[in-house]
PDB file of C-alpha atoms in Angstrom:
ATOM      1  CA  UNK A  15     -22.339  78.518 -17.925  1.00  0.00           C
ATOM      2  CA  UNK A  16     -20.135  79.683 -20.773  1.00  0.00           C
ATOM      3  CA  UNK A  17     -20.883  83.122 -21.945  1.00  0.00           C
ATOM      4  CA  UNK A  18     -19.710  83.831 -25.432  1.00  0.00           C
ATOM      5  CA  UNK A  19     -18.591  87.996 -26.396  1.00  0.00           C
ATOM      6  CA  UNK A  20     -18.330  89.433 -29.410  1.00  0.00           C
ATOM      7  CA  UNK A  21     -15.017  90.557 -30.903  1.00  0.00           C
ATOM      8  CA  UNK A  22     -14.008  94.466 -29.681  1.00  0.00           C
ATOM      9  CA  UNK A  23     -15.088  96.643 -32.576  1.00  0.00           C
ATOM     10  CA  UNK A  24     -17.872  95.242 -34.068  1.00  0.00           C
ATOM     11  CA  UNK A  25     -20.971  96.882 -34.275  1.00  0.00           C
ATOM     12  CA  UNK A  26     -24.715  96.831 -35.008  1.00  0.00           C
ATOM     13  CA  UNK A  27     -25.073  99.313 -36.321  1.00  0.00           C
ATOM     14  CA  UNK A  28     -26.659  99.635 -39.883  1.00  0.00           C
ATOM     15  CA  UNK A  29     -23.982 101.296 -41.859  1.00  0.00           C
ATOM     16  CA  UNK A  30     -21.611  98.884 -43.233  1.00  0.00           C
ATOM     17  CA  UNK A  31     -20.993  96.467 -40.123  1.00  0.00           C
ATOM     18  CA  UNK A  32     -23.024  93.681 -41.474  1.00  0.00           C
ATOM     19  CA  UNK A  33     -20.087  92.532 -43.771  1.00  0.00           C
ATOM     20  CA  UNK A  34     -17.921  92.024 -40.748  1.00  0.00           C
ATOM     21  CA  UNK A  35     -21.138  90.130 -38.847  1.00  0.00           C
ATOM     22  CA  UNK A  36     -21.330  87.635 -42.155  1.00  0.00           C
ATOM     23  CA  UNK A  37     -17.772  86.468 -42.200  1.00  0.00           C
ATOM     24  CA  UNK A  38     -17.027  83.320 -40.490  1.00  0.00           C
ATOM     25  CA  UNK A  39     -14.094  84.416 -38.826  1.00  0.00           C
ATOM     26  CA  UNK A  40     -15.310  86.137 -35.662  1.00  0.00           C
ATOM     27  CA  UNK A  41     -13.017  86.121 -32.927  1.00  0.00           C
ATOM     28  CA  UNK A  42     -14.715  85.201 -29.620  1.00  0.00           C
ATOM     29  CA  UNK A  43     -13.829  85.483 -26.306  1.00  0.00           C
ATOM     30  CA  UNK A  44     -15.136  82.324 -23.799  1.00  0.00           C
ATOM     31  CA  UNK A  45     -15.686  83.791 -20.602  1.00  0.00           C
ATOM     32  CA  UNK A  46     -15.789  81.649 -17.369  1.00  0.00           C
ATOM     33  CA  UNK A  47     -18.921  82.349 -15.470  1.00  0.00           C
ATOM     34  CA  UNK A  48     -17.991  79.869 -12.471  1.00  0.00           C
ATOM     35  CA  UNK A  49     -14.488  81.477 -11.910  1.00  0.00           C
ATOM     36  CA  UNK A  50     -15.940  84.819 -12.128  1.00  0.00           C
ATOM     37  CA  UNK A  51     -18.618  83.444  -9.815  1.00  0.00           C
ATOM     38  CA  UNK A  52     -15.827  82.024  -7.291  1.00  0.00           C
ATOM     39  CA  UNK A  53     -13.773  85.836  -7.071  1.00  0.00           C
ATOM     40  CA  UNK A  54     -16.762  87.852  -6.915  1.00  0.00           C
ATOM     41  CA  UNK A  55     -18.243  86.507  -3.556  1.00  0.00           C
ATOM     42  CA  UNK A  56     -22.472  87.415  -3.959  1.00  0.00           C
ATOM     43  CA  UNK A  57     -21.813  89.353  -0.710  1.00  0.00           C
ATOM     44  CA  UNK A  58     -19.491  91.725  -1.972  1.00  0.00           C
ATOM     45  CA  UNK A  59     -22.082  92.677  -4.672  1.00  0.00           C
ATOM     46  CA  UNK A  60     -25.146  93.291  -2.005  1.00  0.00           C
ATOM     47  CA  UNK A  61     -22.675  94.649   1.192  1.00  0.00           C
ATOM     48  CA  UNK A  62     -19.950  95.879  -1.095  1.00  0.00           C
ATOM     49  CA  UNK A  63     -16.133  95.560  -1.090  1.00  0.00           C
ATOM     50  CA  UNK A  64     -15.334  96.163   2.447  1.00  0.00           C
ATOM     51  CA  UNK A  65     -18.127  93.387   3.265  1.00  0.00           C
ATOM     52  CA  UNK A  66     -15.853  90.828   4.980  1.00  0.00           C
ATOM     53  CA  UNK A  67     -15.529  89.204   8.577  1.00  0.00           C
ATOM     54  CA  UNK A  68     -16.754  90.292  11.224  1.00  0.00           C
ATOM     55  CA  UNK A  69     -13.834  91.091  12.546  1.00  0.00           C
ATOM     56  CA  UNK A  70     -13.129  93.969  10.113  1.00  0.00           C
ATOM     57  CA  UNK A  71     -15.992  95.679  10.790  1.00  0.00           C
ATOM     58  CA  UNK A  72     -16.496  96.065  14.354  1.00  0.00           C
ATOM     59  CA  UNK A  73     -14.382  96.583  18.012  1.00  0.00           C
ATOM     60  CA  UNK A  74     -13.312  94.179  19.734  1.00  0.00           C
ATOM     61  CA  UNK A  75     -16.287  95.075  22.636  1.00  0.00           C
ATOM     62  CA  UNK A  76     -18.728  95.695  20.354  1.00  0.00           C
ATOM     63  CA  UNK A  77     -18.001  91.721  19.050  1.00  0.00           C
ATOM     64  CA  UNK A  78     -17.834  90.105  22.107  1.00  0.00           C
ATOM     65  CA  UNK A  79     -21.333  91.397  23.139  1.00  0.00           C
ATOM     66  CA  UNK A  80     -22.755  90.748  19.752  1.00  0.00           C
ATOM     67  CA  UNK A  81     -21.513  87.772  20.508  1.00  0.00           C
ATOM     68  CA  UNK A  82     -22.696  87.081  24.142  1.00  0.00           C
ATOM     69  CA  UNK A  83     -25.812  88.027  23.633  1.00  0.00           C
ATOM     70  CA  UNK A  84     -26.394  85.825  20.540  1.00  0.00           C
ATOM     71  CA  UNK A  85     -24.845  82.554  22.709  1.00  0.00           C
ATOM     72  CA  UNK A  86     -26.747  83.701  26.015  1.00  0.00           C
ATOM     73  CA  UNK A  87     -30.314  83.659  23.470  1.00  0.00           C
ATOM     74  CA  UNK A  88     -28.933  80.645  22.017  1.00  0.00           C
ATOM     75  CA  UNK A  89     -28.316  78.539  25.352  1.00  0.00           C
ATOM     76  CA  UNK A  90     -31.017  79.524  26.962  1.00  0.00           C
ATOM     77  CA  UNK A  91     -33.531  77.846  24.147  1.00  0.00           C
ATOM     78  CA  UNK A  92     -31.109  75.343  24.328  1.00  0.00           C
ATOM     79  CA  UNK A  93     -31.844  74.757  28.010  1.00  0.00           C
ATOM     80  CA  UNK A  94     -36.008  75.444  27.316  1.00  0.00           C
ATOM     81  CA  UNK A  95     -36.540  73.090  24.679  1.00  0.00           C
ATOM     82  CA  UNK A  96     -34.083  70.681  26.502  1.00  0.00           C
ATOM     83  CA  UNK A  97     -36.009  70.745  29.234  1.00  0.00           C
ATOM     84  CA  UNK A  98     -39.563  70.249  27.624  1.00  0.00           C
ATOM     85  CA  UNK A  99     -38.004  67.382  25.141  1.00  0.00           C
ATOM     86  CA  UNK A 100     -36.438  65.728  28.285  1.00  0.00           C
ATOM     87  CA  UNK A 101     -39.989  66.339  30.353  1.00  0.00           C
ATOM     88  CA  UNK A 102     -41.812  64.761  27.512  1.00  0.00           C
ATOM     89  CA  UNK A 103     -39.949  61.614  26.483  1.00  0.00           C
ATOM     90  CA  UNK A 104     -39.459  60.600  29.971  1.00  0.00           C
ATOM     91  CA  UNK A 105     -43.119  61.051  31.013  1.00  0.00           C
ATOM     92  CA  UNK A 106     -43.977  59.305  28.212  1.00  0.00           C
ATOM     93  CA  UNK A 107     -41.684  56.477  29.468  1.00  0.00           C
ATOM     94  CA  UNK A 108     -43.025  56.673  32.965  1.00  0.00           C
ATOM     95  CA  UNK A 109     -46.525  56.564  31.528  1.00  0.00           C
ATOM     96  CA  UNK A 110     -45.560  53.041  29.322  1.00  0.00           C
ATOM     97  CA  UNK A 111     -44.363  51.941  32.776  1.00  0.00           C
ATOM     98  CA  UNK A 112     -47.258  52.814  35.118  1.00  0.00           C
ATOM     99  CA  UNK A 113     -49.725  50.991  32.305  1.00  0.00           C
ATOM    100  CA  UNK A 114     -47.679  48.334  31.606  1.00  0.00           C
ATOM    101  CA  UNK A 115     -47.180  47.309  35.464  1.00  0.00           C
ATOM    102  CA  UNK A 116     -51.402  48.149  35.988  1.00  0.00           C
ATOM    103  CA  UNK A 117     -51.628  45.739  33.168  1.00  0.00           C
ATOM    104  CA  UNK A 118     -53.446  48.246  30.747  1.00  0.00           C
ATOM    105  CA  UNK A 119     -50.233  47.486  28.374  1.00  0.00           C
ATOM    106  CA  UNK A 120     -48.348  44.157  27.369  1.00  0.00           C
ATOM    107  CA  UNK A 121     -44.867  45.572  26.230  1.00  0.00           C
ATOM    108  CA  UNK A 122     -43.055  43.004  24.693  1.00  0.00           C
ATOM    109  CA  UNK A 123     -39.132  44.123  25.996  1.00  0.00           C
ATOM    110  CA  UNK A 124     -37.557  40.990  23.468  1.00  0.00           C
ATOM    111  CA  UNK A 125     -38.422  42.590  20.666  1.00  0.00           C
ATOM    112  CA  UNK A 126     -38.141  46.243  21.393  1.00  0.00           C
ATOM    113  CA  UNK A 127     -34.408  45.116  22.694  1.00  0.00           C
ATOM    114  CA  UNK A 128     -34.314  43.700  19.152  1.00  0.00           C
ATOM    115  CA  UNK A 129     -35.500  46.358  17.181  1.00  0.00           C
ATOM    116  CA  UNK A 130     -33.404  49.141  19.359  1.00  0.00           C
ATOM    117  CA  UNK A 131     -30.315  47.040  18.267  1.00  0.00           C
ATOM    118  CA  UNK A 132     -31.151  46.545  14.628  1.00  0.00           C
ATOM    119  CA  UNK A 133     -31.551  50.724  14.458  1.00  0.00           C
ATOM    120  CA  UNK A 134     -28.036  51.008  16.503  1.00  0.00           C
ATOM    121  CA  UNK A 135     -26.546  48.599  13.598  1.00  0.00           C
ATOM    122  CA  UNK A 136     -28.494  50.777  11.224  1.00  0.00           C
ATOM    123  CA  UNK A 137     -27.059  54.191  12.701  1.00  0.00           C
ATOM    124  CA  UNK A 138     -23.809  53.626  12.729  1.00  0.00           C
ATOM    125  CA  UNK A 139     -23.518  52.465   8.925  1.00  0.00           C
ATOM    126  CA  UNK A 140     -25.139  55.739   8.111  1.00  0.00           C
ATOM    127  CA  UNK A 141     -22.276  57.440  10.358  1.00  0.00           C
ATOM    128  CA  UNK A 142     -19.665  55.681   8.747  1.00  0.00           C
ATOM    129  CA  UNK A 143     -21.416  56.519   5.074  1.00  0.00           C
ATOM    130  CA  UNK A 144     -21.777  60.502   6.737  1.00  0.00           C
ATOM    131  CA  UNK A 145     -18.100  60.516   8.261  1.00  0.00           C
ATOM    132  CA  UNK A 146     -16.829  62.502   4.739  1.00  0.00           C
ATOM    133  CA  UNK A 147     -19.522  65.584   5.022  1.00  0.00           C
ATOM    134  CA  UNK A 148     -19.217  65.749   8.926  1.00  0.00           C
ATOM    135  CA  UNK A 149     -15.520  66.168   8.551  1.00  0.00           C
ATOM    136  CA  UNK A 150     -15.807  69.121   6.097  1.00  0.00           C
ATOM    137  CA  UNK A 151     -18.108  70.822   8.553  1.00  0.00           C
ATOM    138  CA  UNK A 152     -15.862  70.374  10.735  1.00  0.00           C
ATOM    139  CA  UNK A 153     -13.215  71.896   8.556  1.00  0.00           C
ATOM    140  CA  UNK A 154     -15.865  75.048   7.491  1.00  0.00           C
ATOM    141  CA  UNK A 155     -16.976  75.625  11.371  1.00  0.00           C
ATOM    142  CA  UNK A 156     -12.806  75.090  12.443  1.00  0.00           C
ATOM    143  CA  UNK A 157     -12.002  78.019   9.712  1.00  0.00           C
ATOM    144  CA  UNK A 158     -14.917  79.781  10.719  1.00  0.00           C
ATOM    145  CA  UNK A 159     -14.136  80.151  14.112  1.00  0.00           C
ATOM    146  CA  UNK A 160     -10.317  80.807  13.372  1.00  0.00           C
ATOM    147  CA  UNK A 161     -11.862  83.921  11.302  1.00  0.00           C
ATOM    148  CA  UNK A 162     -14.237  85.429  14.074  1.00  0.00           C
ATOM    149  CA  UNK A 163     -12.144  84.491  17.341  1.00  0.00           C
ATOM    150  CA  UNK A 164     -13.466  87.363  19.586  1.00  0.00           C
ATOM    151  CA  UNK A 165     -17.531  86.199  18.307  1.00  0.00           C
ATOM    152  CA  UNK A 166     -16.703  83.072  18.956  1.00  0.00           C
ATOM    153  CA  UNK A 167     -15.615  83.741  22.274  1.00  0.00           C
ATOM    154  CA  UNK A 168     -18.638  85.848  23.340  1.00  0.00           C
ATOM    155  CA  UNK A 169     -21.114  83.371  21.354  1.00  0.00           C
ATOM    156  CA  UNK A 170     -19.876  80.271  24.219  1.00  0.00           C
ATOM    157  CA  UNK A 171     -19.479  82.311  26.897  1.00  0.00           C
ATOM    158  CA  UNK A 172     -22.943  83.816  26.281  1.00  0.00           C
ATOM    159  CA  UNK A 173     -24.049  80.045  25.936  1.00  0.00           C
ATOM    160  CA  UNK A 174     -22.984  79.036  28.865  1.00  0.00           C
ATOM    161  CA  UNK A 175     -24.658  81.388  30.257  1.00  0.00           C
ATOM    162  CA  UNK A 176     -27.719  81.089  28.868  1.00  0.00           C
ATOM    163  CA  UNK A 177     -27.628  77.685  29.954  1.00  0.00           C
ATOM    164  CA  UNK A 178     -27.014  78.244  33.749  1.00  0.00           C
ATOM    165  CA  UNK A 179     -30.157  80.785  33.875  1.00  0.00           C
TER     166      UNK A 179
END
């Protein structure tokens, strides 16, 4: 994206500036908006110049509390959702086994095994293709953790407490 600006000193008033606009030798300055966007982050416009990492804004105790509380909430939800998912999958498998042994359902286990192996191969191929994206995500996450080490530590501690509660 480029935006072209006219030469400084030209004006749009009707008093004698029509000659300047009609000439072919006007000089234009090219403003590269992509470079401007890299230097001026959206959060600077929204929150002001002093809105950097969290570590610059709050005390260490406040950061630990914020990270701990959010980590505890995430760990608690993770625990509850995990239990629910495990119960649903295990219960479904148990019902399938009971129905199979009672004669209500005939399961072709050879076909199930073949389909599972085929799915494993597909997942392996897709995982190999997604490796650069995953490594990029890991690098960004590592950089975030380095910049916000206190909040991250509080989050991990809170997450583990949330899992245990």
